[in-house]
C-alpha cells in the first residue's frame, strides 16, 4: 500500500441480517472506491454489544460479515479487513475522546434518542449512549479522510468532525478531520413493507428487508409483495414514497439514473417494475450470496484473514494513539 494515498475507513455492525440497504448504501461503494485509496474496513463488534447479543450468534455473525465483505468484492490485498475488538486502540482512543466529547451533544444524537426511546432511556446501556464516540475513535485512529456511509450516519460523522477539531484546537494538530461520502442514490433504502421506515437489520419483519443472504426466490417474493402507492404512474415523488424507494433501489443496483428508469416504465404498471427490479436485485445479489456461503465453509481461513488484518490495522492505530497520548501529556 502506498503512503500518499488518502485513507478510507468504514464499518458494519455484525448484528442482525445484512441487507440491501447495507449493500447499496455502503458495501457497493467501498468496492467501487477501493483502488483509489488506502482502505480500512472494520467489523464493528464492540458497537454490536451496545445491545445484548447471544455470544454464539455474534461469533457466527462476525464471520458472516467478513464473508460478505469478501464476496462483495473487497480485495484483502487492497483493503485491511479486521475486527474492531481485536485492535484495543479503538477502545483506548474512545476513552480519550470521551474526555473531550460533551454530554449534551451525545444526548442530541437522533439514533440514541430513537433506540433509547424504543427500549426505555433508563435501561439503555452507557455503551449505546457512547456509541458515536467509539465511532469517532474508529475513524480518527486511522486519520481517515473519507468515510463512505449511508444517510443515517450523517450526524455521527458530523460529531466525529467536531471531536477531531476540538481535540486539535485544545491539544494541537493531531487528527485528520474526516469527510462523509454519502451518495445520491441508495443512501437511504426504506423498508419494503413500510416505506416511511428505514430498512433495518434489527427489524423483526422479514418482509421489510432483502437480506444479502436471501435466496433468489425469497428476494422475488419480497419484492413482489412490496408495498406500492395509490395511482399507477411510475415516478419518484414525495407523494409516492413506495415507488420512489423501488426506483432508488433499481438505480443503485443497476447504476442507471432514476429519470432513465422512469422513462423506460412510462405506460407500464407497478407489476412490471417489480418483476424487473426483482431480477436486477437477484442478478446483483446471487453471486455475493453464493460466494459468501463458499467462504463460510472455511471459517479458519476467514479467522486467519481477520487476524492478519488486525495486525496491519494495529500498526497504523498505534502511531495515532501514541500521538494523541503524547499531546495529552500521557506519553
Ligand atoms: P450499520 O451496521 O447500521 O450499517 C452499515 C452501513 O450501512 C448503511 N445503512 C444503510 N444505507 C442505506 N439504506 C439503509 N436502510 C441503511 N441501513 C444502514 C449505514 O449508513 C452504514 O454505512 N455506526 C455504524 C457502523 C460504524 C461505522 C464506524 C461506520 C461504526 N464505526 C466508522 C463508519 C465509520 C453502523 O451502525 O452501521
Short mmCIF file of C-alpha atoms and ligand atoms in Angstrom, two decimals:
data_model
loop_
_atom_site.label_atom_id
_atom_site.label_comp_id
_atom_site.label_asym_id
_atom_site.label_seq_id
_atom_site.Cartn_x
_atom_site.Cartn_y
_atom_site.Cartn_z
CA UNK A 1 0.00 0.00 0.00
CA UNK A 2 1.33 3.42 -0.91
CA UNK A 3 1.62 6.11 1.69
CA UNK A 4 0.47 9.00 -0.45
CA UNK A 5 -2.97 7.52 -0.99
CA UNK A 6 -5.78 9.10 1.00
CA UNK A 7 -7.39 6.85 3.57
CA UNK A 8 -10.88 5.44 3.68
CA UNK A 9 -12.46 3.94 6.80
CA UNK A 10 -15.87 2.39 7.24
CA UNK A 11 -17.58 -0.40 9.13
CA UNK A 12 -20.67 -2.51 9.60
CA UNK A 13 -22.08 -4.00 12.82
CA UNK A 14 -22.20 -7.80 12.95
CA UNK A 15 -25.77 -7.85 14.23
CA UNK A 16 -28.98 -8.96 12.51
CA UNK A 17 -29.05 -9.65 8.78
CA UNK A 18 -27.01 -7.56 6.40
CA UNK A 19 -29.47 -6.21 3.86
CA UNK A 20 -29.86 -4.44 0.58
CA UNK A 21 -29.53 -1.04 2.31
CA UNK A 22 -26.14 -2.01 3.75
CA UNK A 23 -25.13 -3.23 0.30
CA UNK A 24 -26.06 -0.19 -1.79
CA UNK A 25 -25.62 2.40 0.99
CA UNK A 26 -22.17 1.17 1.98
CA UNK A 27 -20.53 -2.01 0.65
CA UNK A 28 -21.05 -1.48 -3.08
CA UNK A 29 -19.43 1.96 -2.82
CA UNK A 30 -16.49 0.64 -0.82
CA UNK A 31 -15.82 -1.88 -3.57
CA UNK A 32 -16.04 0.81 -6.25
CA UNK A 33 -13.60 3.07 -4.36
CA UNK A 34 -11.03 0.52 -3.23
CA UNK A 35 -8.46 1.04 -6.00
CA UNK A 36 -8.08 4.73 -5.37
CA UNK A 37 -7.42 4.78 -1.65
CA UNK A 38 -5.76 3.06 1.26
CA UNK A 39 -8.70 1.22 2.78
CA UNK A 40 -9.67 0.09 6.28
CA UNK A 41 -12.92 -1.86 6.53
CA UNK A 42 -13.86 -2.90 10.00
CA UNK A 43 -16.36 -5.31 11.53
CA UNK A 44 -17.51 -3.20 14.45
CA UNK A 45 -18.18 -5.88 17.04
CA UNK A 46 -17.77 -3.51 20.00
CA UNK A 47 -20.62 -1.45 18.60
CA UNK A 48 -22.76 -4.58 18.26
CA UNK A 49 -22.57 -5.30 22.01
CA UNK A 50 -24.11 -1.95 22.96
CA UNK A 51 -27.31 -4.01 22.92
CA UNK A 52 -27.41 -7.57 24.32
CA UNK A 53 -26.15 -10.27 21.91
CA UNK A 54 -26.15 -14.04 22.07
CA UNK A 55 -22.40 -14.90 22.11
CA UNK A 56 -22.84 -17.92 19.81
CA UNK A 57 -24.78 -15.90 17.27
CA UNK A 58 -22.36 -12.98 17.49
CA UNK A 59 -19.39 -15.25 16.74
CA UNK A 60 -21.20 -16.55 13.65
CA UNK A 61 -22.32 -13.07 12.53
CA UNK A 62 -18.76 -11.77 12.68
CA UNK A 63 -17.66 -14.42 10.19
CA UNK A 64 -20.74 -13.78 8.10
CA UNK A 65 -19.87 -10.10 7.75
CA UNK A 66 -16.27 -10.99 6.85
CA UNK A 67 -17.55 -13.41 4.19
CA UNK A 68 -19.94 -10.79 2.81
CA UNK A 69 -17.17 -8.17 2.66
CA UNK A 70 -15.04 -10.51 0.56
CA UNK A 71 -17.91 -11.87 -1.51
CA UNK A 72 -18.99 -8.32 -2.40
CA UNK A 73 -15.58 -7.79 -3.97
CA UNK A 74 -13.37 -6.21 -1.30
CA UNK A 75 -9.86 -7.34 -2.07
CA UNK A 76 -7.74 -8.17 1.01
CA UNK A 77 -4.65 -7.15 -0.98
CA UNK A 78 -6.01 -3.63 -1.19
CA UNK A 79 -8.14 -3.39 1.95
CA UNK A 80 -7.32 -4.01 5.58
CA UNK A 81 -10.28 -6.08 6.78
CA UNK A 82 -10.42 -6.60 10.53
CA UNK A 83 -12.42 -6.76 13.75
CA UNK A 84 -12.65 -3.69 15.94
CA UNK A 85 -12.34 -5.64 19.21
CA UNK A 86 -9.02 -7.16 18.13
CA UNK A 87 -7.39 -3.73 17.98
CA UNK A 88 -7.67 -2.44 21.54
CA UNK A 89 -6.50 1.02 20.45
CA UNK A 90 -10.12 1.68 19.40
CA UNK A 91 -11.35 1.39 22.97
CA UNK A 92 -8.45 3.42 24.35
CA UNK A 93 -8.87 6.30 21.90
CA UNK A 94 -12.59 6.19 22.65
CA UNK A 95 -11.77 6.99 26.28
CA UNK A 96 -9.50 9.88 25.33
CA UNK A 97 -12.24 11.28 23.09
CA UNK A 98 -14.85 10.74 25.81
CA UNK A 99 -12.95 13.34 27.76
CA UNK A 100 -13.46 15.97 25.05
CA UNK A 101 -17.00 14.91 23.99
CA UNK A 102 -19.86 16.63 25.77
CA UNK A 103 -22.79 15.00 27.47
CA UNK A 104 -25.20 17.46 25.79
CA UNK A 105 -24.04 16.70 22.27
CA UNK A 106 -24.33 12.95 22.80
CA UNK A 107 -27.81 13.40 24.21
CA UNK A 108 -28.82 15.11 20.97
CA UNK A 109 -27.85 12.18 18.70
CA UNK A 110 -31.05 11.08 16.98
CA UNK A 111 -30.05 7.42 16.75
CA UNK A 112 -29.53 7.25 20.51
CA UNK A 113 -32.80 9.04 21.11
CA UNK A 114 -34.67 6.62 18.79
CA UNK A 115 -33.08 3.48 20.20
CA UNK A 116 -33.34 4.61 23.81
CA UNK A 117 -36.96 5.55 23.29
CA UNK A 118 -37.79 2.07 21.98
CA UNK A 119 -36.32 0.20 24.94
CA UNK A 120 -36.66 2.98 27.56
CA UNK A 121 -33.89 5.54 28.10
CA UNK A 122 -33.33 4.45 31.73
CA UNK A 123 -32.25 0.96 30.76
CA UNK A 124 -30.27 1.88 27.60
CA UNK A 125 -26.63 0.90 28.13
CA UNK A 126 -23.96 3.54 28.70
CA UNK A 127 -22.30 1.94 25.67
CA UNK A 128 -25.27 2.85 23.50
CA UNK A 129 -25.01 6.45 24.68
CA UNK A 130 -21.28 6.47 23.95
CA UNK A 131 -21.65 4.72 20.60
CA UNK A 132 -20.87 7.80 18.45
CA UNK A 133 -17.64 8.49 20.37
CA UNK A 134 -16.41 4.96 19.68
CA UNK A 135 -17.32 5.54 16.06
CA UNK A 136 -15.28 8.77 16.04
CA UNK A 137 -12.38 6.82 17.57
CA UNK A 138 -12.64 4.22 14.78
CA UNK A 139 -12.30 6.89 12.12
CA UNK A 140 -9.77 9.22 13.76
CA UNK A 141 -7.47 6.35 14.74
CA UNK A 142 -6.66 5.81 11.06
CA UNK A 143 -6.64 9.50 10.16
CA UNK A 144 -9.22 8.60 7.52
CA UNK A 145 -10.03 11.36 5.06
CA UNK A 146 -13.14 9.73 3.67
CA UNK A 147 -15.92 7.72 5.27
CA UNK A 148 -18.43 6.15 2.85
CA UNK A 149 -21.71 5.56 4.70
CA UNK A 150 -25.48 5.68 4.32
CA UNK A 151 -27.54 8.75 5.16
CA UNK A 152 -28.35 7.51 8.71
CA UNK A 153 -24.71 8.00 9.74
CA UNK A 154 -24.51 11.67 8.71
CA UNK A 155 -24.99 13.04 12.23
CA UNK A 156 -22.44 10.63 13.70
CA UNK A 157 -19.93 11.71 11.06
CA UNK A 158 -20.56 15.34 11.92
CA UNK A 159 -19.77 14.53 15.57
CA UNK A 160 -16.51 12.84 14.52
CA UNK A 161 -15.56 16.06 12.74
CA UNK A 162 -16.45 18.15 15.78
CA UNK A 163 -14.39 15.93 18.10
CA UNK A 164 -11.38 15.95 15.75
CA UNK A 165 -11.45 19.74 15.51
CA UNK A 166 -11.99 20.21 19.26
CA UNK A 167 -9.11 17.90 20.15
CA UNK A 168 -6.85 19.62 17.59
CA UNK A 169 -7.76 23.05 18.99
CA UNK A 170 -7.19 22.02 22.59
CA UNK A 171 -4.04 19.95 22.23
CA UNK A 172 -2.54 20.76 18.81
CA UNK A 173 -2.97 19.31 15.33
CA UNK A 174 -3.40 15.54 15.82
CA UNK A 175 -6.29 14.19 13.76
CA UNK A 176 -7.42 14.49 10.15
CA UNK A 177 -10.94 15.93 10.03
CA UNK A 178 -12.86 13.26 8.09
CA UNK A 179 -15.46 13.75 5.39
CA UNK A 180 -18.56 11.64 4.86
CA UNK A 181 -19.26 10.22 1.42
CA UNK A 182 -22.99 9.78 1.04
CA UNK A 183 -24.22 9.07 -2.48
CA UNK A 184 -27.39 10.44 -4.08
CA UNK A 185 -28.84 7.01 -4.78
CA UNK A 186 -29.13 4.11 -2.35
CA UNK A 187 -28.08 6.09 0.73
CA UNK A 188 -31.44 5.64 2.42
CA UNK A 189 -33.20 2.46 1.40
CA UNK A 190 -36.61 2.21 3.04
CA UNK A 191 -38.49 -0.84 4.37
CA UNK A 192 -40.29 -2.71 1.57
CA UNK A 193 -43.46 -3.08 3.63
CA UNK A 194 -43.37 0.38 5.25
CA UNK A 195 -41.62 2.96 3.03
CA UNK A 196 -41.74 5.60 5.76
CA UNK A 197 -39.28 3.50 7.84
CA UNK A 198 -35.61 2.85 7.10
CA UNK A 199 -34.73 -0.72 6.02
CA UNK A 200 -33.17 -2.04 9.21
CA UNK A 201 -31.08 -5.03 10.31
CA UNK A 202 -32.92 -5.25 13.58
CA UNK A 203 -36.43 -5.35 12.07
CA UNK A 204 -38.50 -8.29 13.34
CA UNK A 205 -40.38 -8.31 9.97
CA UNK A 206 -38.53 -10.32 7.28
CA UNK A 207 -40.84 -8.79 4.63
CA UNK A 208 -39.32 -5.38 5.37
CA UNK A 209 -35.85 -6.17 4.07
CA UNK A 210 -33.99 -8.15 1.42
CA UNK A 211 -31.11 -9.88 3.14
CA UNK A 212 -27.84 -10.20 1.22
CA UNK A 213 -28.05 -13.92 2.01
CA UNK A 214 -31.68 -14.39 0.90
CA UNK A 215 -32.31 -16.99 -1.78
CA UNK A 216 -33.32 -15.69 -5.24
CA UNK A 217 -36.91 -16.86 -4.85
CA UNK A 218 -37.22 -15.20 -1.46
CA UNK A 219 -35.97 -11.96 -2.99
CA UNK A 220 -38.51 -12.25 -5.83
CA UNK A 221 -41.32 -12.88 -3.36
CA UNK A 222 -40.37 -9.99 -1.09
CA UNK A 223 -40.15 -7.53 -3.97
CA UNK A 224 -43.41 -8.80 -5.49
CA UNK A 225 -45.14 -8.17 -2.15
CA UNK A 226 -43.51 -4.78 -1.52
CA UNK A 227 -45.97 -2.04 -0.69
CA UNK A 228 -46.94 0.32 -3.52
CA UNK A 229 -48.63 3.72 -3.63
CA UNK A 230 -52.04 4.71 -4.95
CA UNK A 231 -52.23 5.64 -8.64
CA UNK A 232 -50.35 3.80 -11.34
CA UNK A 233 -47.68 6.13 -12.67
CA UNK A 234 -44.07 5.08 -12.11
CA UNK A 235 -42.44 8.29 -10.92
CA UNK A 236 -40.27 9.27 -7.96
CA UNK A 237 -42.07 11.93 -5.94
CA UNK A 238 -42.79 12.78 -2.30
CA UNK A 239 -46.40 11.57 -2.57
CA UNK A 240 -45.14 8.18 -3.83
CA UNK A 241 -42.71 7.00 -1.14
CA UNK A 242 -43.02 3.29 -2.01
CA UNK A 243 -42.40 3.67 -5.75
CA UNK A 244 -39.66 6.23 -5.07
CA UNK A 245 -37.94 3.62 -2.89
CA UNK A 246 -38.23 0.90 -5.55
CA UNK A 247 -36.84 3.28 -8.20
CA UNK A 248 -33.98 4.27 -5.90
CA UNK A 249 -33.07 0.60 -5.32
CA UNK A 250 -33.30 -0.04 -9.06
CA UNK A 251 -30.99 2.91 -9.80
CA UNK A 252 -28.47 1.96 -7.11
CA UNK A 253 -28.32 -1.70 -8.18
CA UNK A 254 -28.17 -1.04 -11.93
CA UNK A 255 -26.02 2.10 -11.91
CA UNK A 256 -28.66 3.88 -14.02
CA UNK A 257 -30.39 7.20 -13.37
CA UNK A 258 -33.86 7.28 -11.82
CA UNK A 259 -35.04 9.52 -14.69
CA UNK A 260 -33.97 6.91 -17.28
CA UNK A 261 -35.78 4.17 -15.41
CA UNK A 262 -38.92 6.33 -15.14
CA UNK A 263 -38.81 6.87 -18.91
CA UNK A 264 -38.49 3.11 -19.55
CA UNK A 265 -41.62 2.43 -17.50
CA UNK A 266 -43.87 5.10 -18.98
CA UNK A 267 -47.23 3.49 -19.64
CA UNK A 268 -46.28 0.33 -17.75
CA UNK A 269 -47.62 -0.87 -14.39
CA UNK A 270 -46.22 -1.39 -10.90
CA UNK A 271 -46.16 -5.15 -11.55
CA UNK A 272 -43.77 -4.69 -14.50
CA UNK A 273 -41.44 -2.55 -12.41
CA UNK A 274 -41.40 -5.05 -9.56
CA UNK A 275 -40.77 -8.01 -11.84
CA UNK A 276 -37.75 -6.37 -13.48
CA UNK A 277 -36.45 -4.92 -10.23
CA UNK A 278 -36.52 -8.38 -8.65
CA UNK A 279 -34.30 -9.69 -11.46
CA UNK A 280 -31.90 -6.74 -11.15
CA UNK A 281 -31.57 -7.40 -7.41
CA UNK A 282 -31.23 -11.18 -7.84
CA UNK A 283 -28.59 -10.70 -10.52
CA UNK A 284 -26.58 -8.42 -8.23
CA UNK A 285 -27.05 -10.41 -5.02
CA UNK A 286 -26.95 -14.06 -6.08
CA UNK A 287 -23.19 -14.15 -6.82
CA UNK A 288 -22.48 -12.41 -3.50
CA UNK A 289 -24.65 -14.91 -1.65
CA UNK A 290 -23.07 -17.94 -3.37
CA UNK A 291 -19.53 -16.73 -2.77
CA UNK A 292 -20.28 -15.80 0.87
CA UNK A 293 -21.54 -19.34 1.58
CA UNK A 294 -18.44 -20.83 -0.06
CA UNK A 295 -16.22 -18.70 2.16
CA UNK A 296 -18.24 -19.62 5.25
CA UNK A 297 -17.36 -23.26 4.61
CA UNK A 298 -13.83 -22.47 5.74
CA UNK A 299 -14.14 -20.48 8.98
CA UNK A 300 -10.46 -21.00 9.89
CA UNK A 301 -9.43 -19.22 6.70
CA UNK A 302 -11.77 -16.30 7.46
CA UNK A 303 -10.43 -16.08 11.03
CA UNK A 304 -6.83 -16.01 9.88
CA UNK A 305 -7.58 -13.31 7.31
CA UNK A 306 -9.18 -11.21 10.05
CA UNK A 307 -6.19 -11.75 12.37
CA UNK A 308 -3.82 -10.65 9.62
CA UNK A 309 -5.98 -7.57 9.05
CA UNK A 310 -5.92 -6.77 12.77
CA UNK A 311 -2.10 -6.91 12.79
CA UNK A 312 -1.95 -4.40 9.93
CA UNK A 313 -4.60 -2.15 11.44
CA UNK A 314 -2.83 -2.18 14.82
CA UNK A 315 0.36 -0.81 13.26
CA UNK A 316 -1.45 2.25 11.90
CA UNK A 317 -3.58 2.64 15.04
CA UNK A 318 -0.62 2.59 17.42
CA UNK A 319 1.01 5.56 15.69
CA UNK A 320 -2.07 7.77 16.02
CA UNK A 321 -2.82 6.67 19.56
CA UNK A 322 0.74 7.42 20.61
CA UNK A 323 0.42 10.88 19.07
CA UNK A 324 -2.83 11.58 20.90
CA UNK A 325 -1.40 10.32 24.22
CA UNK A 326 1.67 12.50 23.80
CA UNK A 327 -0.45 15.57 23.06
CA UNK A 328 -2.39 14.94 26.26
CA UNK A 329 0.78 14.55 28.31
CA UNK A 330 0.33 10.83 28.83
CA UNK A 331 3.44 9.74 26.87
P1 LIG B 1 -24.71 -0.22 10.40
O1 LIG B 1 -24.07 -1.51 10.73
O2 LIG B 1 -26.05 0.09 10.96
O3 LIG B 1 -24.83 -0.05 8.83
C1 LIG B 1 -23.72 -0.27 7.98
C2 LIG B 1 -23.75 0.70 6.82
O4 LIG B 1 -24.96 0.55 6.07
C3 LIG B 1 -25.61 1.81 5.96
N1 LIG B 1 -27.07 1.59 6.01
C4 LIG B 1 -27.91 1.94 5.05
N2 LIG B 1 -27.73 2.55 3.86
C5 LIG B 1 -28.82 2.76 3.09
N3 LIG B 1 -30.07 2.41 3.47
C6 LIG B 1 -30.31 1.80 4.65
N4 LIG B 1 -31.55 1.45 5.00
C7 LIG B 1 -29.20 1.54 5.50
N5 LIG B 1 -29.07 0.98 6.73
C8 LIG B 1 -27.76 1.01 7.03
C9 LIG B 1 -25.13 2.61 7.14
O5 LIG B 1 -25.26 4.00 6.92
C10 LIG B 1 -23.70 2.17 7.24
O6 LIG B 1 -22.88 2.89 6.34
N6 LIG B 1 -22.38 3.08 13.22
C11 LIG B 1 -22.26 2.32 12.01
C12 LIG B 1 -21.02 1.42 11.98
C13 LIG B 1 -19.74 2.11 12.25
C14 LIG B 1 -19.04 2.96 11.37
C15 LIG B 1 -17.85 3.35 12.06
C16 LIG B 1 -19.29 3.41 10.09
C17 LIG B 1 -19.01 2.03 13.40
N7 LIG B 1 -17.87 2.77 13.29
C18 LIG B 1 -16.94 4.21 11.48
C19 LIG B 1 -18.35 4.26 9.50
C20 LIG B 1 -17.20 4.66 10.21
C21 LIG B 1 -23.48 1.43 11.90
O7 LIG B 1 -24.12 1.11 12.83
O8 LIG B 1 -23.70 0.98 10.69
#
